[in-house]
Tab-separated table of C-alpha atoms in Angstrom:
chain	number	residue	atom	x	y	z
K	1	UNK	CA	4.182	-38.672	-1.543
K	2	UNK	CA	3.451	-36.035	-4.063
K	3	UNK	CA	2.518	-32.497	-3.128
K	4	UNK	CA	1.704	-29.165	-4.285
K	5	UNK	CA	4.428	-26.975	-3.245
K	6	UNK	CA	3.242	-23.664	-4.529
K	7	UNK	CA	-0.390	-24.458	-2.457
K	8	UNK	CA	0.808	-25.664	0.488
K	9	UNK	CA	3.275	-22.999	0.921
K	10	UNK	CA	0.123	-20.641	0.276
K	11	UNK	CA	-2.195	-22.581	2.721
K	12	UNK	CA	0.449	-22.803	5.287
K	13	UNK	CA	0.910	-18.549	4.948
K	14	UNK	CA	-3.003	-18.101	5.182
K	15	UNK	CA	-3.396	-20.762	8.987
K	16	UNK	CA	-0.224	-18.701	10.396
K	17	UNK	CA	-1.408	-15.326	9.864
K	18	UNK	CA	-4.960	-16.867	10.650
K	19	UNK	CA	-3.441	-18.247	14.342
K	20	UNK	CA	-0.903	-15.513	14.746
K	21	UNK	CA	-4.346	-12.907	14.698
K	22	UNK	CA	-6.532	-15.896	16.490
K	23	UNK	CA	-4.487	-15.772	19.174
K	24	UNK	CA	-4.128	-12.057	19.444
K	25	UNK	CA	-7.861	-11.735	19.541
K	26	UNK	CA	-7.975	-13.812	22.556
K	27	UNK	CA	-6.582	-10.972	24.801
K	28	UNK	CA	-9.587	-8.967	23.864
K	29	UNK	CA	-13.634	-9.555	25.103
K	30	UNK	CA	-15.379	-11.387	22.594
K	31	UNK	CA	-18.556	-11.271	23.202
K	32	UNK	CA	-21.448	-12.860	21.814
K	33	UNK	CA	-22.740	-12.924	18.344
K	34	UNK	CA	-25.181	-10.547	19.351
K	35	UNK	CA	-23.350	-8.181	21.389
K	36	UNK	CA	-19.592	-8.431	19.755
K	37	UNK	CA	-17.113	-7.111	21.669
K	38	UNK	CA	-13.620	-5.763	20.230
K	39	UNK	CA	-12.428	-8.919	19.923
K	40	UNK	CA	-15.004	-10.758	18.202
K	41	UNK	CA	-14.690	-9.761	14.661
K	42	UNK	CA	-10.454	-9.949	14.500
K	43	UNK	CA	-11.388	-14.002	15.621
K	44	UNK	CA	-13.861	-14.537	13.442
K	45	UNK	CA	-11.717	-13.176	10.184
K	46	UNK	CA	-9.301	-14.942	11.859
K	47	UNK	CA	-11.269	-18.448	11.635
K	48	UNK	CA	-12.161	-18.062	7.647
K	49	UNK	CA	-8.073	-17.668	7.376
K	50	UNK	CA	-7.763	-20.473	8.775
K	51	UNK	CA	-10.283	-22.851	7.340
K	52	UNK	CA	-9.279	-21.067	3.736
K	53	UNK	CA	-5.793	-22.296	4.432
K	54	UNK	CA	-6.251	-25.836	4.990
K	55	UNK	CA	-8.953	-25.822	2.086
K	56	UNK	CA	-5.889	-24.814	0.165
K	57	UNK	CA	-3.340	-26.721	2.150
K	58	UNK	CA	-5.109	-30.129	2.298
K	59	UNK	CA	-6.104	-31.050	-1.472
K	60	UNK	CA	-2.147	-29.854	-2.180
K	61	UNK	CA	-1.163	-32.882	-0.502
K	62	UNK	CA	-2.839	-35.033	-2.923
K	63	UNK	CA	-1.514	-33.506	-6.503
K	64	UNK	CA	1.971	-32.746	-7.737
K	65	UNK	CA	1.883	-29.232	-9.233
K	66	UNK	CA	4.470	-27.178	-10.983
K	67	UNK	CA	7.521	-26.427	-9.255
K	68	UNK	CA	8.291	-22.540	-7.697
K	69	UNK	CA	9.410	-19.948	-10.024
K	70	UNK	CA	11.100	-17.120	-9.748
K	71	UNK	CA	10.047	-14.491	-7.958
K	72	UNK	CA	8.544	-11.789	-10.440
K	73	UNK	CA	10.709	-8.849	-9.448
K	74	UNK	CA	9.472	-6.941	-12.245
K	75	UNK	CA	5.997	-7.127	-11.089
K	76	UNK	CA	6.547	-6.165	-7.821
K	77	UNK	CA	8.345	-3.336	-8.781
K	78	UNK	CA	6.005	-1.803	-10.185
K	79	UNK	CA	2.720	-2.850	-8.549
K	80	UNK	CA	3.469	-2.602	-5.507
K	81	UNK	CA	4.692	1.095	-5.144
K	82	UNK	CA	1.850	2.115	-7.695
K	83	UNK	CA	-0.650	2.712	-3.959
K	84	UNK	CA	1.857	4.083	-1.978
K	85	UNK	CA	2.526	6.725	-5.283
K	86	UNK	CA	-1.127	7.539	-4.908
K	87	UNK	CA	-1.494	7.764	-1.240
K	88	UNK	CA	1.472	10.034	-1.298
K	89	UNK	CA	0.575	11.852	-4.524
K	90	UNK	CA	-3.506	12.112	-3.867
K	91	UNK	CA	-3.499	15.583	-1.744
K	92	UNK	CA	-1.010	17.440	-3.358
K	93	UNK	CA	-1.814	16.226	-7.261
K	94	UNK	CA	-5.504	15.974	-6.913
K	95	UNK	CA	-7.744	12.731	-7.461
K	96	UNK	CA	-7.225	12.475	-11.370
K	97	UNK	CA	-3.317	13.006	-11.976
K	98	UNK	CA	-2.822	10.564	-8.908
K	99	UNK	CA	-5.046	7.952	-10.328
K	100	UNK	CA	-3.577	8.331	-13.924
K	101	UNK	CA	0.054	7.953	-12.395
K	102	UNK	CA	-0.435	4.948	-9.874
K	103	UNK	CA	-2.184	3.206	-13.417
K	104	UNK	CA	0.604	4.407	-15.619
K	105	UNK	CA	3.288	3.065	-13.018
K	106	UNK	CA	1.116	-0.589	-12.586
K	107	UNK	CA	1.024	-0.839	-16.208
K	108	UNK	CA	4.620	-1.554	-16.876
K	109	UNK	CA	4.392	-4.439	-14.859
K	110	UNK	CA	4.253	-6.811	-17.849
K	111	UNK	CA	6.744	-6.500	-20.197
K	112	UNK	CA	4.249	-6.685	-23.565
K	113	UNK	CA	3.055	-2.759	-22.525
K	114	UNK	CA	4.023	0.293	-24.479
K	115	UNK	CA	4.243	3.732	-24.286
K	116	UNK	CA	0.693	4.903	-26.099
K	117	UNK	CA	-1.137	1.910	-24.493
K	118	UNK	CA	-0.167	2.578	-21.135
K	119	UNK	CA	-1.081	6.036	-21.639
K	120	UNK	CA	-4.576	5.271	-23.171
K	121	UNK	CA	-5.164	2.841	-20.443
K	122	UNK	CA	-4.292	5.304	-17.445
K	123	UNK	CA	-6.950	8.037	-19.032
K	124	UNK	CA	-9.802	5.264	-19.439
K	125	UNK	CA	-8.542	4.144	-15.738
K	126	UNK	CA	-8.336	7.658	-14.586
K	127	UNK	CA	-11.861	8.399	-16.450
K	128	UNK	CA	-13.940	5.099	-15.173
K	129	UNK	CA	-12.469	5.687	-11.436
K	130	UNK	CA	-13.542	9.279	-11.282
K	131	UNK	CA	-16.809	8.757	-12.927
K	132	UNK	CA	-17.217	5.655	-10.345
K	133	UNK	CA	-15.827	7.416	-7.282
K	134	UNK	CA	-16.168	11.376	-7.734
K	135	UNK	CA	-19.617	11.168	-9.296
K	136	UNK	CA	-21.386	8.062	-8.677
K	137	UNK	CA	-20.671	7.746	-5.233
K	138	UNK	CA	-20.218	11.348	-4.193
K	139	UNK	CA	-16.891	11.275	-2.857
K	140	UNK	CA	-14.983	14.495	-1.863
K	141	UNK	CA	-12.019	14.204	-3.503
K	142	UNK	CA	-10.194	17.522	-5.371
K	143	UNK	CA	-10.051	16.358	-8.986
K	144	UNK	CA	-6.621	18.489	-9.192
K	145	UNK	CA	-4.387	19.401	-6.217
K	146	UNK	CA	-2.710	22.260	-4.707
K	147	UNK	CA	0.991	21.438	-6.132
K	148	UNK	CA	-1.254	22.271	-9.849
K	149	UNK	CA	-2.179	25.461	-8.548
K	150	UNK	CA	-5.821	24.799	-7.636
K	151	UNK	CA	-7.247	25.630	-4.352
C-alpha cells in the first residue's frame, strides 16, 4: 500500500486536535443553532477540523508522496519568535518600530535575504501595515512608544 506520509501525518494532527476540542465542548451547553450556548461554537470549529483532516488524511492513502524532510530549524527560528518580538515590543516601541522589527526578524528566514532587502522590505511592511491598520481602519495604536521618548 502506498501512502502519503507528509498528509496523513497532517490529517491525522488536524482529527486529534479536532476530537481532543470535540470532546471538550461536550462538557459545555450547546444549544441550538439559534440560541448557541458556550459550547456550541468550540464543537462546531471542532467538526470542520475534523472533516478537513480526513479530507487530507483519506486521498493520502491513495498516492505515494515525497518522503519527510528535515525539520526547517532555520525557519522556525526566526518566524516564529518574530509575534512574540512584537507583542512584547508593541507598547513600549510603538506600532511602527515593532512592526518593522518582527518583519526584519521574519525576513531572515530564508537564506537568499540580505541586509538592504530585508531592510527595504520591513519599511514597505511597516508602511502598508500602518497605512492598513492605523489609518484605514482607525486603530489606536501609538505609532512610537514610550521607551522612544514619546508620550
Amino acid at each position: 500500500m502506498v501512502i502519503d506520509r507528509a498528509n496523513a501525518l497532517c490529517g491525522a494532527i488536524f482529527i486529534a486536535f479536532g476530537a481532543y476540542f470535540g470532546l471538550n465542548s461536550l462538557g459545555m451547553e450547546l444549544g441550538t443553532p439559534f440560541r448557541m450556548g458556550p459550547g456550541f461554537f468550540p464543537l462546531f470549529l471542532a467538526a470542520i477540523l475534523i472533516v478537513l483532516g480526513l479530507a487530507i488524511a483519506i486521498p493520502a492513502i491513495r498516492v505515494e508522496g515525497e518522503p519527510i524532510g528535515s525539520l526547517p530549524l532555520r525557519g522556525m527560528v526566526f518566524i516564529l519568535p518574530s509575534p512574540v518580538l512584537f507583542a512584547l515590543t508593541l507598547k513600549g516601541l510603538g506600532f511602527v518600530p515593532s512592526i518593522f522589527l518582527a518583519t526584519l526578524l521574519a525576513s531572515f528566514a530564508s537564506t537568499k535575504m540580505r541586509i538592504p532587502t530585508a531592510l527595504i522590505l520591513a519599511a514597505l511592511m511597516t508602511a502598508f501595515t500602518t497605512a492598513v491598520f492605523v489609518y484605514g481602519l482607525g486603530l489606536p495604536f501609538r505609532l512610537f512608544g514610550p521607551w522612544l521618548g514619546q508620550r
